Coordinates of C-alpha atoms in Angstrom, one line a residue:
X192 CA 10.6 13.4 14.1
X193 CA 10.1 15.8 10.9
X194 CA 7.9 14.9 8.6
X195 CA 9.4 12.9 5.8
X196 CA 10.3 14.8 2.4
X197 CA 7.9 15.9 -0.1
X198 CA 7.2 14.9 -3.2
X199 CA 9.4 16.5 -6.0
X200 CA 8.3 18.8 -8.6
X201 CA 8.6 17.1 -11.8
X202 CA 10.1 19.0 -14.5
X203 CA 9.3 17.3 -17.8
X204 CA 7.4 13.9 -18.6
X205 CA 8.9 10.4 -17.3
X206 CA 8.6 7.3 -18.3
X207 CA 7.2 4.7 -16.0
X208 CA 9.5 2.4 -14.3
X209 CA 9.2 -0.8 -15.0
X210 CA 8.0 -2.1 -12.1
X211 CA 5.6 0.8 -12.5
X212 CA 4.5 -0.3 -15.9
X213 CA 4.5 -3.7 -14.9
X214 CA 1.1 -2.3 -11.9
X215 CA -0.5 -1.0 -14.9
X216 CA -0.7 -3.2 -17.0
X217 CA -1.2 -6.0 -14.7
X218 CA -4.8 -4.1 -13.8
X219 CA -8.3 -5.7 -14.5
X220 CA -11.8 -4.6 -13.9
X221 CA -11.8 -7.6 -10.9
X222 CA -8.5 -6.8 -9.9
X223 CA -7.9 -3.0 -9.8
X224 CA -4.8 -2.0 -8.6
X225 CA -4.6 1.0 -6.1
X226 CA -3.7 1.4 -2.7
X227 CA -6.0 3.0 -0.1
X228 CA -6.1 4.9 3.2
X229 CA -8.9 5.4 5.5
X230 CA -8.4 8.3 7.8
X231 CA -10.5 9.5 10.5
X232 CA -10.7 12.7 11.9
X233 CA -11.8 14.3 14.9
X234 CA -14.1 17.4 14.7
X235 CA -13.1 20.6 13.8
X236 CA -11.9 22.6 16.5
X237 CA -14.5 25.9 16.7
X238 CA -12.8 29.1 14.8
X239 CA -12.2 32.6 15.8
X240 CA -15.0 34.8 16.6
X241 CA -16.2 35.9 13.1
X242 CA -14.5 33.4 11.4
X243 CA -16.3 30.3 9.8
X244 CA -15.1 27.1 9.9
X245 CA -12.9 25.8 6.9
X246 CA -14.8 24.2 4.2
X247 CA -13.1 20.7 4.4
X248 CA -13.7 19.6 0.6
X249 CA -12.2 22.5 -0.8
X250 CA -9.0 22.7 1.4
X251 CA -8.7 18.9 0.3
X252 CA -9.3 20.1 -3.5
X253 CA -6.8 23.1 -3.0
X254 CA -4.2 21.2 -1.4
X255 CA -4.6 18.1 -3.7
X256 CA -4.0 20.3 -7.0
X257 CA -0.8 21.7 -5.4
X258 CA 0.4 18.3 -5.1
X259 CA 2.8 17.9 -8.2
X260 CA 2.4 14.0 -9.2
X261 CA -1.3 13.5 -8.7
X262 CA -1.8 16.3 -12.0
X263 CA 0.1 13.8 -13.8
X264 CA -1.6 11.0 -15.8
X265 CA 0.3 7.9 -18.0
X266 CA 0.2 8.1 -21.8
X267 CA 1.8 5.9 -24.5
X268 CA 5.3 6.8 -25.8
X269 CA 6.4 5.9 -29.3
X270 CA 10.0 5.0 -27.7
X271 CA 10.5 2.5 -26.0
X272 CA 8.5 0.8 -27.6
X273 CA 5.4 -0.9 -25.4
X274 CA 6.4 2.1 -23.2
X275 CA 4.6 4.8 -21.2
X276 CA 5.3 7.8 -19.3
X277 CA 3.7 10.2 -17.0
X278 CA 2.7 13.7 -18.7
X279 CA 1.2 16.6 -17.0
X280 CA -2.4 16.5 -17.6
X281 CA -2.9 20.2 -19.4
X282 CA -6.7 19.9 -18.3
X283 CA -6.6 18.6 -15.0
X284 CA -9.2 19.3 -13.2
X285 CA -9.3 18.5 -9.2
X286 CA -13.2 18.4 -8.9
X287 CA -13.0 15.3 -10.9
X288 CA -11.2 13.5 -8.2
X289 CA -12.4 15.2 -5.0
X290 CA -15.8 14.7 -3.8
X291 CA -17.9 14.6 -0.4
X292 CA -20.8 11.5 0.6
X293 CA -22.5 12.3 3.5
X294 CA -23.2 8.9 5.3
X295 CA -26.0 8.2 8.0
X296 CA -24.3 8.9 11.2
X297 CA -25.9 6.4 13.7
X298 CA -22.9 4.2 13.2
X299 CA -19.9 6.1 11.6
X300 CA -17.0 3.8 11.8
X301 CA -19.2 0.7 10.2
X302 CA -20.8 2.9 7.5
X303 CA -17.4 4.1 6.0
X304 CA -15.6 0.6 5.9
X305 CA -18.9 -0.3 4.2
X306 CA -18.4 2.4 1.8
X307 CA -14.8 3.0 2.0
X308 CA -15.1 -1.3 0.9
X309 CA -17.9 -0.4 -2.4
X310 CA -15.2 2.3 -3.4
X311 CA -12.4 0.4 -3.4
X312 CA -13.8 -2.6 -5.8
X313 CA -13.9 0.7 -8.6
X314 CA -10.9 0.9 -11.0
X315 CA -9.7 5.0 -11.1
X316 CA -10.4 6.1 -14.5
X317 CA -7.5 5.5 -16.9
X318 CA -7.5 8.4 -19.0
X319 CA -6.9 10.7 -15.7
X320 CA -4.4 11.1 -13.4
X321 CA -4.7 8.1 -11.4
X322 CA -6.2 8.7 -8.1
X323 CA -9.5 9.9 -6.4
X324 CA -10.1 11.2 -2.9
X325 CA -13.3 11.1 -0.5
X326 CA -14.5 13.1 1.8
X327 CA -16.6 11.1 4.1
X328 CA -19.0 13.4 6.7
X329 CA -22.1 13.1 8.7
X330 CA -20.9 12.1 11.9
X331 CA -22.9 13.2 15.0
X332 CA -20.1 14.5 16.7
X333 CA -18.5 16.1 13.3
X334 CA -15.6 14.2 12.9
X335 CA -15.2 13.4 9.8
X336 CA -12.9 10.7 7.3
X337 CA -11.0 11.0 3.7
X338 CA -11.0 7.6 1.7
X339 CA -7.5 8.2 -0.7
X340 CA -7.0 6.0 -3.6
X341 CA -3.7 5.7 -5.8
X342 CA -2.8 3.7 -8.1
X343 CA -0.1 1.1 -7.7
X344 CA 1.8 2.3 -10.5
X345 CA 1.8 5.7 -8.8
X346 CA 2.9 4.7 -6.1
X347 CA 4.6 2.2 -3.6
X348 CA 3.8 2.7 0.4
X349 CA 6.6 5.5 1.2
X350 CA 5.8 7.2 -1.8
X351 CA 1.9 6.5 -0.9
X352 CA 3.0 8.6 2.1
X353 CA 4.9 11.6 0.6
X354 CA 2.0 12.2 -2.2
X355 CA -0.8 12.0 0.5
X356 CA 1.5 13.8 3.0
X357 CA 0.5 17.0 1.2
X358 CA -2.7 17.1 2.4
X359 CA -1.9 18.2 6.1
X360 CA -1.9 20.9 7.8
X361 CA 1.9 20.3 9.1
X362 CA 2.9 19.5 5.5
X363 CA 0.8 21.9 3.0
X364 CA 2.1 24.8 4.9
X365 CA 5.6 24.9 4.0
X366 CA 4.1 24.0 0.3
X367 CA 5.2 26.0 -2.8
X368 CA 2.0 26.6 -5.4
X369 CA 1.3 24.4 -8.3
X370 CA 3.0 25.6 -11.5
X371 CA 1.3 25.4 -14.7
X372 CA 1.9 22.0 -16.7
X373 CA 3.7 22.4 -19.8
X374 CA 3.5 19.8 -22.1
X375 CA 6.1 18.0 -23.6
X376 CA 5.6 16.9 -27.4
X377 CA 5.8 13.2 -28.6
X378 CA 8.6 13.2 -30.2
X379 CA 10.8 14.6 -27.4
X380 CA 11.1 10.4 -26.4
X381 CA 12.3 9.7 -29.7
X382 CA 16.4 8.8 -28.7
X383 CA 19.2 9.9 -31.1
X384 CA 22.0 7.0 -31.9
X385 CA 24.2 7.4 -28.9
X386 CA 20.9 6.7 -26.7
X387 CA 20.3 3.9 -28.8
X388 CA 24.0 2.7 -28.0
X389 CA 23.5 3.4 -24.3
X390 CA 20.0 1.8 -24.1
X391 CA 21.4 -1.8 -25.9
X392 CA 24.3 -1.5 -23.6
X393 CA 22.4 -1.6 -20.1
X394 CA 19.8 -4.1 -21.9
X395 CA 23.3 -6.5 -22.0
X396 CA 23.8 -5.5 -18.2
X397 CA 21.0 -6.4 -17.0
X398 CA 21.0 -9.6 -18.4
X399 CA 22.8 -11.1 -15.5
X400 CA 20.8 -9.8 -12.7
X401 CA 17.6 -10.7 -15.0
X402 CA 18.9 -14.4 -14.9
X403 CA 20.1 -14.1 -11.5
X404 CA 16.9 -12.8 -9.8
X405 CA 15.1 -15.4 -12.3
X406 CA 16.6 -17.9 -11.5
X407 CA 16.3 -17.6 -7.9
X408 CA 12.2 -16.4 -8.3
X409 CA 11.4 -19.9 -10.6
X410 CA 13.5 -22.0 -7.8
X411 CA 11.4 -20.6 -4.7
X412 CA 8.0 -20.9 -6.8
X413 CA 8.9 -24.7 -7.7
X414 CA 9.2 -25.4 -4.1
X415 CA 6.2 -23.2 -3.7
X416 CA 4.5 -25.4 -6.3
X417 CA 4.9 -28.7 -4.8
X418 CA 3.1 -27.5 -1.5
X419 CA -0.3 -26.2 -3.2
X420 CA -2.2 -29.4 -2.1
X421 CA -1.8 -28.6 1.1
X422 CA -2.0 -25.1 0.8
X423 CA -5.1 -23.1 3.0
X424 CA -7.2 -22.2 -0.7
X425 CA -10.5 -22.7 0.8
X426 CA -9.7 -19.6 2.6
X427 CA -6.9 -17.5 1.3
X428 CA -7.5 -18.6 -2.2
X429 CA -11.1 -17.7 -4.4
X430 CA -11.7 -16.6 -7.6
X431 CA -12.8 -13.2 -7.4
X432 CA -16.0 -11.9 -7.0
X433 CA -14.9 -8.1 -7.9
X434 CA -16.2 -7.9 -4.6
X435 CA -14.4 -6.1 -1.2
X436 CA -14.5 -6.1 2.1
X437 CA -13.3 -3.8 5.0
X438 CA -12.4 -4.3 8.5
X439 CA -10.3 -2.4 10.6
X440 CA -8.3 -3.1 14.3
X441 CA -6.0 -1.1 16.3
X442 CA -3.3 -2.3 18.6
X443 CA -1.5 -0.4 21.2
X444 CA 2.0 0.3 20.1
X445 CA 3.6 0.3 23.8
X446 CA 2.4 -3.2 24.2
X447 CA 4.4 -4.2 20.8
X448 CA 7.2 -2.4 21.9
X449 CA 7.4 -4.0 25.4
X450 CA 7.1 -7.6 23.4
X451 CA 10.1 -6.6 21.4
X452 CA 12.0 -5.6 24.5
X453 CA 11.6 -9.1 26.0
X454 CA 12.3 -11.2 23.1
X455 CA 14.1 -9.6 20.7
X456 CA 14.1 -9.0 17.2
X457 CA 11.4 -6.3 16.0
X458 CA 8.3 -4.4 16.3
X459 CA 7.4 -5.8 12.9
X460 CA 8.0 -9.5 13.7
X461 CA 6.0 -9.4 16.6
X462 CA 3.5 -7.9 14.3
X463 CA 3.7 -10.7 11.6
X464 CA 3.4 -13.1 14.5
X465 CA 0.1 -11.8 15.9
X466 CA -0.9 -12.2 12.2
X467 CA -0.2 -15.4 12.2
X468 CA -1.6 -16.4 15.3
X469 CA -5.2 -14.1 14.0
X470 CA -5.3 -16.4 11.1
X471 CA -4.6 -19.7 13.4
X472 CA -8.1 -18.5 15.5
X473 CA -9.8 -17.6 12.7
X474 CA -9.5 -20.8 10.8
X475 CA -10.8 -22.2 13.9
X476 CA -13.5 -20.0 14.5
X477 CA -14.3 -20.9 10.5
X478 CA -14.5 -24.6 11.7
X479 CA -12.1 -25.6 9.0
X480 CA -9.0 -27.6 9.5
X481 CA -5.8 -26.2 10.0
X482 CA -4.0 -26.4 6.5
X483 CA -1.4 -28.7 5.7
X484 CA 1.3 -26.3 5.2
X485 CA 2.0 -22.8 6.7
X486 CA 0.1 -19.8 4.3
X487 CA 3.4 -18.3 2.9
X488 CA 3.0 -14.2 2.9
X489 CA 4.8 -11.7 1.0
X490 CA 6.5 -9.2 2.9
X491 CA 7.5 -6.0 0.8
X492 CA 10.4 -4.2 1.5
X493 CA 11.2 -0.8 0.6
X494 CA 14.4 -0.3 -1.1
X495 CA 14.5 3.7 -0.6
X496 CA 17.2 5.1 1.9
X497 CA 15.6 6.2 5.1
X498 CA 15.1 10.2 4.5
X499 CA 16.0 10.5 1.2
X500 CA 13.4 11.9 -1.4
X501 CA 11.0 9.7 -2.5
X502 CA 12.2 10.0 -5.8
X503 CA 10.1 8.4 -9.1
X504 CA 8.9 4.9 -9.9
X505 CA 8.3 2.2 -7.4
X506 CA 11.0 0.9 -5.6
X507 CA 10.0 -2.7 -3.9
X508 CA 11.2 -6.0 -3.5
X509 CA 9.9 -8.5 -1.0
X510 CA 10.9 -11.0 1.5
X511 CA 9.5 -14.2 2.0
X512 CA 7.9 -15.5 5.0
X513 CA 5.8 -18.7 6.0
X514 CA 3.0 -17.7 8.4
X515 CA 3.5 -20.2 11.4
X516 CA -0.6 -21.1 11.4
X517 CA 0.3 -24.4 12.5
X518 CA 2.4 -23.7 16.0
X519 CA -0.1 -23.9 18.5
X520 CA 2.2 -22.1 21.5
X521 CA 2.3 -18.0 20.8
X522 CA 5.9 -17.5 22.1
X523 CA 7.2 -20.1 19.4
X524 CA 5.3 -18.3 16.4
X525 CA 6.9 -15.2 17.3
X526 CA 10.4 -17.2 17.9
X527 CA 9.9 -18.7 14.2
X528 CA 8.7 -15.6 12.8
X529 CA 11.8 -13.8 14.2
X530 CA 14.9 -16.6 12.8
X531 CA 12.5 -16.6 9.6
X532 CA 12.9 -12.9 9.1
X533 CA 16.6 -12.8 10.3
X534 CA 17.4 -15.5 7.4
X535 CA 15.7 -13.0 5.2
X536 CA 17.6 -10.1 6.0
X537 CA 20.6 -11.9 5.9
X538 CA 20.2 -13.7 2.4
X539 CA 19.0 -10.0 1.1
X540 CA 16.5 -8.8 -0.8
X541 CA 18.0 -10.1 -4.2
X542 CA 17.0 -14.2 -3.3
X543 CA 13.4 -16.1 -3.0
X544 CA 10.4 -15.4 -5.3
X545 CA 9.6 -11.9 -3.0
X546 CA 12.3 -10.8 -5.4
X547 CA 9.6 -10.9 -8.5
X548 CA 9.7 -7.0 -8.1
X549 CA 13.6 -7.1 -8.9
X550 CA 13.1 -9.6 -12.1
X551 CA 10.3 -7.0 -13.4
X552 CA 12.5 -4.4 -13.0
X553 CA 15.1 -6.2 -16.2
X554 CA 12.0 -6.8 -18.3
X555 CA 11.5 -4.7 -21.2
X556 CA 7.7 -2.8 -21.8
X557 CA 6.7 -5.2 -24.0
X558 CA 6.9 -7.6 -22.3
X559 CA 5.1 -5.9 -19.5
X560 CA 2.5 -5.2 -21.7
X561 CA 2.0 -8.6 -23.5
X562 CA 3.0 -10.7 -20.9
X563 CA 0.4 -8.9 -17.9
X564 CA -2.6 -11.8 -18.6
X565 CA 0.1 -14.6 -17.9
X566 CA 1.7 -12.5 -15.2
X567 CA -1.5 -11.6 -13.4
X568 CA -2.6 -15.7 -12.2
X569 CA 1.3 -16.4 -10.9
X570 CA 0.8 -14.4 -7.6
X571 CA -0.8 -17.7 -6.1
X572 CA 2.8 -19.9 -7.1
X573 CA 4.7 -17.6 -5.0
X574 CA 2.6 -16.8 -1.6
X575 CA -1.1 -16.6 -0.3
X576 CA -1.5 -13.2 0.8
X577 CA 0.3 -10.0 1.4
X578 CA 1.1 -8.1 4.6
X579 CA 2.9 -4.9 4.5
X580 CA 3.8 -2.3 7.0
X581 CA 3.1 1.5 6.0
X582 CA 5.4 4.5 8.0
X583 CA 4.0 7.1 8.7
X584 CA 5.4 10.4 10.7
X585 CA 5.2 10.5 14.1
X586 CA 4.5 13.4 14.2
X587 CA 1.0 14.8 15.3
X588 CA -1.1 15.3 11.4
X589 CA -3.9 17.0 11.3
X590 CA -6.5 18.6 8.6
X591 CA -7.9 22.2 8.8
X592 CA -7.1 21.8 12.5
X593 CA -9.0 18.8 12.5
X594 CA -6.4 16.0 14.7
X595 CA -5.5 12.5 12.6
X596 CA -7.2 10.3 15.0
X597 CA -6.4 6.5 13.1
X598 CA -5.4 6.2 9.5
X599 CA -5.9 2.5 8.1
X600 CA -3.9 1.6 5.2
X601 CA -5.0 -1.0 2.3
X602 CA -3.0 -2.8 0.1
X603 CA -4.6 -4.6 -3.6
X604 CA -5.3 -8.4 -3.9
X605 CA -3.5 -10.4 -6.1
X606 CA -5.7 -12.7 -8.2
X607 CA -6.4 -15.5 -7.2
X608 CA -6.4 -14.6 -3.8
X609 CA -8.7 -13.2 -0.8
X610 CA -6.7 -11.7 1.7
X611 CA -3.9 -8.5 2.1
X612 CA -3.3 -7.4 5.3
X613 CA -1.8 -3.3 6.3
X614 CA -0.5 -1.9 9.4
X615 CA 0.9 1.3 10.1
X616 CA 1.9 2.9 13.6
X617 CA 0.4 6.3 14.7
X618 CA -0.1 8.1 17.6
X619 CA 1.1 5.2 19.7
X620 CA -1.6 2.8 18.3
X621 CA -1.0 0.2 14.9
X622 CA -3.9 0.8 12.9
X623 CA -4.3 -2.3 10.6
X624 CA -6.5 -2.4 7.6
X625 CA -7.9 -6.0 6.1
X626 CA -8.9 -5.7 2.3
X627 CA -10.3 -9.1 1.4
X628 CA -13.0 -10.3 -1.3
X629 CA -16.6 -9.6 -0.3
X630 CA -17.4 -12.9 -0.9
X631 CA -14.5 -15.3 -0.2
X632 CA -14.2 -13.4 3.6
X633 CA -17.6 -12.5 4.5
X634 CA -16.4 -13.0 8.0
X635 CA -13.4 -10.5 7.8
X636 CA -15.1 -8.8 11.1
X637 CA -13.7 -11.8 13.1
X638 CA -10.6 -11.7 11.7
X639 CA -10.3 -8.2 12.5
X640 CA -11.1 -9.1 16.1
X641 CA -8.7 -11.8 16.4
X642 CA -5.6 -9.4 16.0
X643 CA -6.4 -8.1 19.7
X644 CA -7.0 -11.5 21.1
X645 CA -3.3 -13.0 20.1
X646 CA -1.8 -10.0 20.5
X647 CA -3.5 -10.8 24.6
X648 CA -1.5 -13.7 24.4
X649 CA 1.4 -12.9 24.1
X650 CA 1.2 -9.7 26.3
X651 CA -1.7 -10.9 28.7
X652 CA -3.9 -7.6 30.0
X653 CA -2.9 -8.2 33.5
X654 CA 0.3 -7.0 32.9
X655 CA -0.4 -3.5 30.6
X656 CA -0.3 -1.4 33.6
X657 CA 3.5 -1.9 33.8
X658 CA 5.4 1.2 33.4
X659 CA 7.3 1.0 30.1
X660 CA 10.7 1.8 29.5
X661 CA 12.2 3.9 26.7
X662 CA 12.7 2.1 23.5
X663 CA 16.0 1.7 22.2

């Protein structure tokens, strides 16, 4: 499979999307709201004879600058108003977002979740382009791992991808360089009379879907509403500490598959089925009750055409799906998760309070900007904790020849909540990253641990040494 496109040079300032606007704003000191990836590297493989080895922090610096959208930072526009837009920053400066911590390397795994964890809790500075990058060294062996923070409002999972795709050996290559930003002056947003006309005209059509997708959001979180006595708050829901924790587990991807095979539906329902079977063992290992309703999770869903650019803004809605905690038998989780999912599809990503994305999309800034305090507690009315899935190529990565052994996405927490669960398939392994709140989940080790265990029940050991057959 080729590697998926890169990200598009942008030509002049753009304003932020709503959705976009609507990550920014929502952002807190105890909430910050960037995604992450830890990736881990093997060592560097030894270079020619009278050659030295490639300094890795400055081929990430180098390759980073080239990258079009991280030199771009989010200023205020005077139209529309409440608005913002992403400008070239005309003194970016890469060292300001690259740098290297050398870790003690008895236990190299542990020692960057631990840090990877301290370094996510940190908002990115504001004022820059939104994103910072780690290099993370002092493993015995040399391998080596790059922490990657971007802001939401920079980016959704696929676009995560193509930004952070440019670090690669595979994709840098075929990279053209970095152009010089050229500033745009204020007043170039400042819209003549027919854009006036044009921008009152699709504020009237939007009206429709906004009520539509409204109505549809406040009807699922009603439901939603009447259920939060019996909801699982001791442990999905906490205040936050502005706290994180990191754990980390990998599943083989030919033991997913061959569930898939057997019982139909997808790769990804068997995966939100092992989820919901982790969360079932660690409640009990937790020695707390089994809660009176199933934890509801928020599924995103991409609404980008497979292979086509990544193109600007965010571009998410979300589906809807009620964690079966309470099954006790494995094969009927997955069964439930799979007729869940199919109503889903079916019904579209238009219906059901996953569709908040959509509704955000018909507000205007202001009320993105004024309405982000109200907006930012509401994520507990409409689910308990997030699980995504992150592509990634399938294609063999690497970094100055260095190999992509695992990289383990991370998605934010809503407020309110304790819990978000990544996973993303590489290198015929699903490498699933748990972000939680240090304090709420000081346990998330066990949790992590658990993700092997169901996935042994519903594809006992015993059998792994089948031969497996081509995927369709």
């Amino acid at each position: 499979m080729a590697p998926r496109p890169q990200e598009p040079e942008p030509q002049e300032p753009e304003l932020l999307a709503p959705l976009d606007l609507a990550f920014w704003h929502l952002e807190s000191p105890t909430h910050p709201l960037h995604l992450g990836a830890l990736a881990h590297f093997g060592p560097l493989p030894a270079p020619p004879p009278g050659h030295e080895p490639p300094d890795v922090l400055e081929l990430l610096a180098r390759r980073a600058a080239a990258v079009p959208r991280l030199r771009m930072r989010v200023r205020d526009v005077l139209f529309p108003v409440g608005g913002a837009a992403w400008s070239a920053d005309p003194d970016f400066d890469v060292r300001h977002h690259v740098r290297e911590i050398t870790l003690p390397g008895a236990d190299f795994p542990a020692e960057t979740a631990r840090l990877a964890a301290e370094l996510m809790e940190r908002p990115v500075e504001r004022g820059l382009p939104p994103w910072e990058m780690y290099l993370l060294t002092g493993a015995p062996d040399g391998s080596f791992a790059v922490l990657v923070k971007l802001h939401h409002a920079l980016a959704d999972g696929m676009r995560a991808v193509a930004i952070g795709a440019g670090i690669f050996d595979e994709i840098a290559a075929g990279r053209r360089p970095a152009r010089r930003p050229r500033p745009v002056p204020p007043r170039s947003w400042l819209p003549g009379p027919g854009r006036l006309l044009d921008l009152a005209r699709d504020r009237l059509g939007d009206l429709g879907r906004a009520v539509e997708v409204g109505a549809s959001v406040v009807g699922a979180s009603v439901v939603r509403a009447g259920r939060l006595d019996g909801s699982p708050a001791a442990a999905l829901a906490a205040e936050s500490s502005g706290t994180r924790r990191i754990a980390t587990a990998t599943l083989p991807l030919d033991r997913v598959h061959r569930i898939r095979r057997t019982t139909g539906g997808t790769a990804n329902d068997v995966l939100l089925a092992v989820a919901a079977g982790a969360l079932r063992r660690w409640f009990d290992g937790r020695g707390l009750p089994l809660p009176g309703a199933d934890p509801r999770a928020l599924v995103p869903v991409s609404r980008r055409r497979p292979g086509a650019a990544p193109g600007p803004g965010n571009s998410l809605s979300g589906y809807l799906l009620d964690l079966p905690v309470t099954e006790p038998d494995p094969a009927a989780r997955l069964a439930a998760v799979r007729e869940a999912m199919d109503r889903n599809k079916a019904a579209g990503p238009f219906r059901g309070a996953g569709a908040v994305a959509l509704l955000a999309d018909q507000l205007p800034p202001l009320a993105h900007r004024f309405g982000a305090p109200f907006a930012a507690g509401a994520a507990r009315l409409l689910f308990d904790l997030l699980v995504t899935q992150v592509p990634l190529p399938r294609s063999a990565l690497s970094l100055g020849g260095a190999p992509l052994q695992a990289l383990f996405p991370m998605a934010p927490l809503a407020r309110g909540q304790s819990l978000a669960v990544a996973m993303s398939p590489y290198g015929g392994r699903v490498h699933i990253g748990l972000v939680a709140d240090g304090e709420a989940v000081p346990d998330l080790d066990a949790l992590a641990a658990a993700f092997t265990a169901e996935l042994d029940l519903l594809d006992p050991p015993e059998t792994t040494d089948a031969p497996a057959t081509p995927d369709s």
